[in-house]
Tab-separated table of C-alpha atoms in Angstrom:
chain	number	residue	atom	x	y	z
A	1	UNK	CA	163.164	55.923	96.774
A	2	UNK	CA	161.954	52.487	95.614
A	3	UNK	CA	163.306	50.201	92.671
A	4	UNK	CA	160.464	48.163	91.209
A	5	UNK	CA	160.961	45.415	88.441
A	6	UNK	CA	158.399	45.578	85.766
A	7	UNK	CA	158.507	41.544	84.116
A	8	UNK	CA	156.544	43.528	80.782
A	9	UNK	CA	158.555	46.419	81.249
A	10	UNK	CA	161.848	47.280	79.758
A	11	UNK	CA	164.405	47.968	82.862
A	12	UNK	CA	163.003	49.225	86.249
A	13	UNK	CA	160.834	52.446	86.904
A	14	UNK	CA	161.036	54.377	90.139
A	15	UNK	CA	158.353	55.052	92.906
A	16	UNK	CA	159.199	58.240	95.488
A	17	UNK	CA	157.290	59.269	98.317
A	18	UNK	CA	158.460	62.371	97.330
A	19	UNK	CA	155.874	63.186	94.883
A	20	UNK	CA	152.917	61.970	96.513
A	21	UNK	CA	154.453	64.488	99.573
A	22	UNK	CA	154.744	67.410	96.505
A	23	UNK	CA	150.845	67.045	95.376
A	24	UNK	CA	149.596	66.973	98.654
A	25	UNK	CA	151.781	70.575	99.592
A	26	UNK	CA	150.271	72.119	96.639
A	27	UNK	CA	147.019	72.065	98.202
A	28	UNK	CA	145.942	75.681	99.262
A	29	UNK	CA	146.184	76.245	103.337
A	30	UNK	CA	142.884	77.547	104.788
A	31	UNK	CA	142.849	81.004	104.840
A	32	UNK	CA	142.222	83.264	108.093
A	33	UNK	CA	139.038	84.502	107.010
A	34	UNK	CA	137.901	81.032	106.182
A	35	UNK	CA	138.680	79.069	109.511
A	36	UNK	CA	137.271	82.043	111.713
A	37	UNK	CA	133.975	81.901	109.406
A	38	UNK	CA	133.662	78.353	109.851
A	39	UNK	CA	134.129	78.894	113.891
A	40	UNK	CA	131.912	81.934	114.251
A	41	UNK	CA	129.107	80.256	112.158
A	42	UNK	CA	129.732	76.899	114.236
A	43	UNK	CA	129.463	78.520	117.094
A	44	UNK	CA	125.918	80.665	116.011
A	45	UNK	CA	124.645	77.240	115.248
A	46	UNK	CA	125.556	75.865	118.588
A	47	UNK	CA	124.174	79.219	119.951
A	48	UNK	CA	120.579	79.001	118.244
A	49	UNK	CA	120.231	75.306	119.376
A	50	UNK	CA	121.189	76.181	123.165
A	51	UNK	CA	118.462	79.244	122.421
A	52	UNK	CA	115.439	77.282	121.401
A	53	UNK	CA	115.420	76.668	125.541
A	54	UNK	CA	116.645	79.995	127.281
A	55	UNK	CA	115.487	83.472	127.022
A	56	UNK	CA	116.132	85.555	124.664
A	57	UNK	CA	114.322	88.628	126.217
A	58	UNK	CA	114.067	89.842	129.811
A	59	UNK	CA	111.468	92.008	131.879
A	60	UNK	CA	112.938	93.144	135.437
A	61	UNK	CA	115.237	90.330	135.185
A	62	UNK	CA	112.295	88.183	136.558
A	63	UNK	CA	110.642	87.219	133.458
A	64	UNK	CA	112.349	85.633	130.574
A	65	UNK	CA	110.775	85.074	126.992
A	66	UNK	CA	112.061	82.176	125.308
A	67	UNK	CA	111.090	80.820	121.867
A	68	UNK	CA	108.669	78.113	123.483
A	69	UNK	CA	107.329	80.044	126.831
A	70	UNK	CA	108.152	82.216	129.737
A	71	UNK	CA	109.586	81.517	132.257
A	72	UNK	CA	108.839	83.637	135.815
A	73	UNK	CA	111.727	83.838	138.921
A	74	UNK	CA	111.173	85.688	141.967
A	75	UNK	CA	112.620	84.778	145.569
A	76	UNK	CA	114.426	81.457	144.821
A	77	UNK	CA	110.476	80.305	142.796
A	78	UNK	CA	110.459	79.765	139.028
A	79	UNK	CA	107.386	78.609	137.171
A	80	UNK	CA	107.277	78.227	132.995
A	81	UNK	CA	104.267	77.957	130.392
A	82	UNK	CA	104.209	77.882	126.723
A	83	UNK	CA	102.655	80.151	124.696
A	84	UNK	CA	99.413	78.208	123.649
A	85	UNK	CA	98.943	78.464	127.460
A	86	UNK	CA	97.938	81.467	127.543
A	87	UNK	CA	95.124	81.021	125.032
A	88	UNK	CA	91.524	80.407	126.849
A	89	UNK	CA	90.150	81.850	130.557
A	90	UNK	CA	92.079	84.425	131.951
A	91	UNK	CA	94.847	84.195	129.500
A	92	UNK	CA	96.081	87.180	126.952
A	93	UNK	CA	95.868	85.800	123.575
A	94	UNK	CA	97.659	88.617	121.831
A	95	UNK	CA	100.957	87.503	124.009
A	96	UNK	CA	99.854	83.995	122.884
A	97	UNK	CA	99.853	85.126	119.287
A	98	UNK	CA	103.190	87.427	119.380
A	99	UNK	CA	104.553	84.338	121.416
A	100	UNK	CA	104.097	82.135	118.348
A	101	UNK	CA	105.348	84.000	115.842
A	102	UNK	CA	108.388	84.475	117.956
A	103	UNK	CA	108.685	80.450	118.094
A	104	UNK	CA	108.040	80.146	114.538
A	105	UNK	CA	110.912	82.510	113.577
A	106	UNK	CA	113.470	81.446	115.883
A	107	UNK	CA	112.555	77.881	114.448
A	108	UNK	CA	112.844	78.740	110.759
A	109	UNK	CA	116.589	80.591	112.010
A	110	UNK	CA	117.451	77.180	113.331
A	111	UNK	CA	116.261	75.326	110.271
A	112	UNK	CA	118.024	77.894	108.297
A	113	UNK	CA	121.356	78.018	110.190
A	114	UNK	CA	121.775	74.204	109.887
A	115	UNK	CA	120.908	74.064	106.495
A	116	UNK	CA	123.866	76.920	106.115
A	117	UNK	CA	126.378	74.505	107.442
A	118	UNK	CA	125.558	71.746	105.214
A	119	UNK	CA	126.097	73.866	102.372
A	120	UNK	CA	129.336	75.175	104.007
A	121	UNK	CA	130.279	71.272	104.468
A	122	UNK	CA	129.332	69.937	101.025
A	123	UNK	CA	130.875	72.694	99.298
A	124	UNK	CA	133.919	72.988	101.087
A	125	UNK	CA	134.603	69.017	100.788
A	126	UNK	CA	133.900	69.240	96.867
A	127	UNK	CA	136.162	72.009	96.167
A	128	UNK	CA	138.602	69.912	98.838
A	129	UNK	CA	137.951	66.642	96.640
A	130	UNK	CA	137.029	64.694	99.685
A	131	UNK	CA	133.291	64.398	98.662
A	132	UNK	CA	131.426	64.108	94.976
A	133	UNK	CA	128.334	65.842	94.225
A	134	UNK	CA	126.312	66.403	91.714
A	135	UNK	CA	127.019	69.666	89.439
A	136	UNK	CA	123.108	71.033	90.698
A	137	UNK	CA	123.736	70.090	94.474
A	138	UNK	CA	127.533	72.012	94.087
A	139	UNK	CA	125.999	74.674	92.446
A	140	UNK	CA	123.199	74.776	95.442
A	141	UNK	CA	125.648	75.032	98.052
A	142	UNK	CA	127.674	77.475	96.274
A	143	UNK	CA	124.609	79.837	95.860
A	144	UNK	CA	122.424	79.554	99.041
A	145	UNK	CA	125.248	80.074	101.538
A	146	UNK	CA	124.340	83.723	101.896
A	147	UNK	CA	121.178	83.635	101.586
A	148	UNK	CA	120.915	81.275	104.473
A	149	UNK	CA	123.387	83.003	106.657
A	150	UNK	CA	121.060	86.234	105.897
A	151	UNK	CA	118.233	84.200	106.827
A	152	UNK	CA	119.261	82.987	110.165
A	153	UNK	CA	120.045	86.495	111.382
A	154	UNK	CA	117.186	88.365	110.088
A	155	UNK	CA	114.456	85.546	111.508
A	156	UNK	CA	116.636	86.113	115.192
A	157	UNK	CA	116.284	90.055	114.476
A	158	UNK	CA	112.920	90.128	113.599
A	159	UNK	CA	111.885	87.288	116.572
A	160	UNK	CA	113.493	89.761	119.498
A	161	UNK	CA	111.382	93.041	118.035
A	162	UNK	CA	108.156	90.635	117.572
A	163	UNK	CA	108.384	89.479	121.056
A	164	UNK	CA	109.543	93.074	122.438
A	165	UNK	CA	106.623	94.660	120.760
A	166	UNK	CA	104.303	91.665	122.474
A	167	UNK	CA	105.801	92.609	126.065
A	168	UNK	CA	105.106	95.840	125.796
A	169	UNK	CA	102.016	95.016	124.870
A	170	UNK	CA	100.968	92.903	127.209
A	171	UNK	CA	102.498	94.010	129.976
A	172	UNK	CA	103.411	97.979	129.360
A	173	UNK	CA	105.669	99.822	130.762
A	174	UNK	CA	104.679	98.904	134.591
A	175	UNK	CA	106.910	96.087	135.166
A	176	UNK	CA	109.717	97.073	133.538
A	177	UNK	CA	111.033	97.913	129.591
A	178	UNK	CA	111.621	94.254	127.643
A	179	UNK	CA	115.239	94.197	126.704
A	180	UNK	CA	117.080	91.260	125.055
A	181	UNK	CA	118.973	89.704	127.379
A	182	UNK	CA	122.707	88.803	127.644
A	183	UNK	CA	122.131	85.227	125.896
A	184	UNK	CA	120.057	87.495	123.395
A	185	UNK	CA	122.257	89.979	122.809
A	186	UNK	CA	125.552	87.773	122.817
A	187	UNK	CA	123.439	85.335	119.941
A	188	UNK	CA	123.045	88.113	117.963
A	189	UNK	CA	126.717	89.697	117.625
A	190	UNK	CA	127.347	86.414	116.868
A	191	UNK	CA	125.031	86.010	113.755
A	192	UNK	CA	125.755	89.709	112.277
A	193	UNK	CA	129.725	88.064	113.058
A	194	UNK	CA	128.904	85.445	110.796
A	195	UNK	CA	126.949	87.554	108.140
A	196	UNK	CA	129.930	89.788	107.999
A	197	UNK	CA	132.812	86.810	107.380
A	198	UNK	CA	130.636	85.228	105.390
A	199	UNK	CA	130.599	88.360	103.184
A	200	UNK	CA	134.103	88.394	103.320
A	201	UNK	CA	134.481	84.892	102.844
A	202	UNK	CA	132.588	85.191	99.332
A	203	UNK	CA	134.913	88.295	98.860
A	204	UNK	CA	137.756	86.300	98.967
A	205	UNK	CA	136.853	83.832	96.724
């Protein structure tokens, strides 16, 4: 407690630490569902980054589709090409063309999932105080959080059964069946994880 003469004041007024230590504690805590739908959709972001350069599909374990190429391993040898490669002599175009809408998609889930966070951050620090917006942009965030959590996982979704339909395609049922692989698979619980607590973090609300 502080005693602070006022010279255009009558008598003293009082400053307390106390009260500035009362506003701040009626700030609500983050909820559960909150904090582990900021860390799941952190961690799909991370996850779609990281996947722009590993395979997201597998054939025999030997050949790996990512969104920019395959990638062949056999006996300690790996070679990669991207999927305009395999336009011209001696290529297969239709992989080529299933190849690029593959890359397209997981791109626009990339674009989407980072654009998901910024709304998450915005909003959050508005509603927090911490950052001032303009009534459209808080309204924007508000909105398009689902949406772009939605569109992140469907674009993934729909990239793994473009490029499993291409395999199969182009390569039949000789080699082996085209499967996601573990990084595929894994990066997918992960967005339906998010899709879910975000659906539960608008429930809340």
């Amino acid at each position: 407690m502080v005693k602070i003469q006022c010279p255009h004041c009558d008598g003293e007024f009082e400053w307390s630490e106390e009260s500035k230590a009362r506003v701040r504690s009626d700030s609500e805590p983050m909820s559960g569902i909150k904090a582990g739908s900021h860390a799941i959709h952190g961690a799909g972001g991370l996850m779609l980054l990281i996947g722009m350069f590993s395979g997201w599909l597998t054939v025999g374990g030997f050949l790996d589709a990512s969104p920019f190429g395959m990638k062949a391993s056999l006996y300690g040898f790996s070679e990669s090409t991207g999927w305009f490669n395999f336009f011209g002599d001696g290529g297969d175009s239709v992989l080529a063309i299933f190849g690029i809408i593959f890359m397209l998609l997981a791109i626009i889930a990339v674009v989407s999932q980072i654009t998901h966070l910024v709304f998450r951050c915005v909003y959050d620090m508005s509603e927090a105080g911490k950052l001032e917006v303009s009534m459209q942009m808080a309204y924007i965030s508000y909105q398009y959080r689902w949406h772009t959590s939605l569109i992140a996982l469907a674009c993934s979704v729909a990239g793994v059964v473009v490029m499993e339909i291409g395999l199969i395609i182009a390569f039949g049922m000789e080699l082996a069946f085209p499967r996601p692989s573990l990084f595929g698979i894994f990066l997918l619980l992960v967005l339906v994880g998010q899709f879910v607590m975000m659906n539960q973090e608008l429930a809340e609300e």
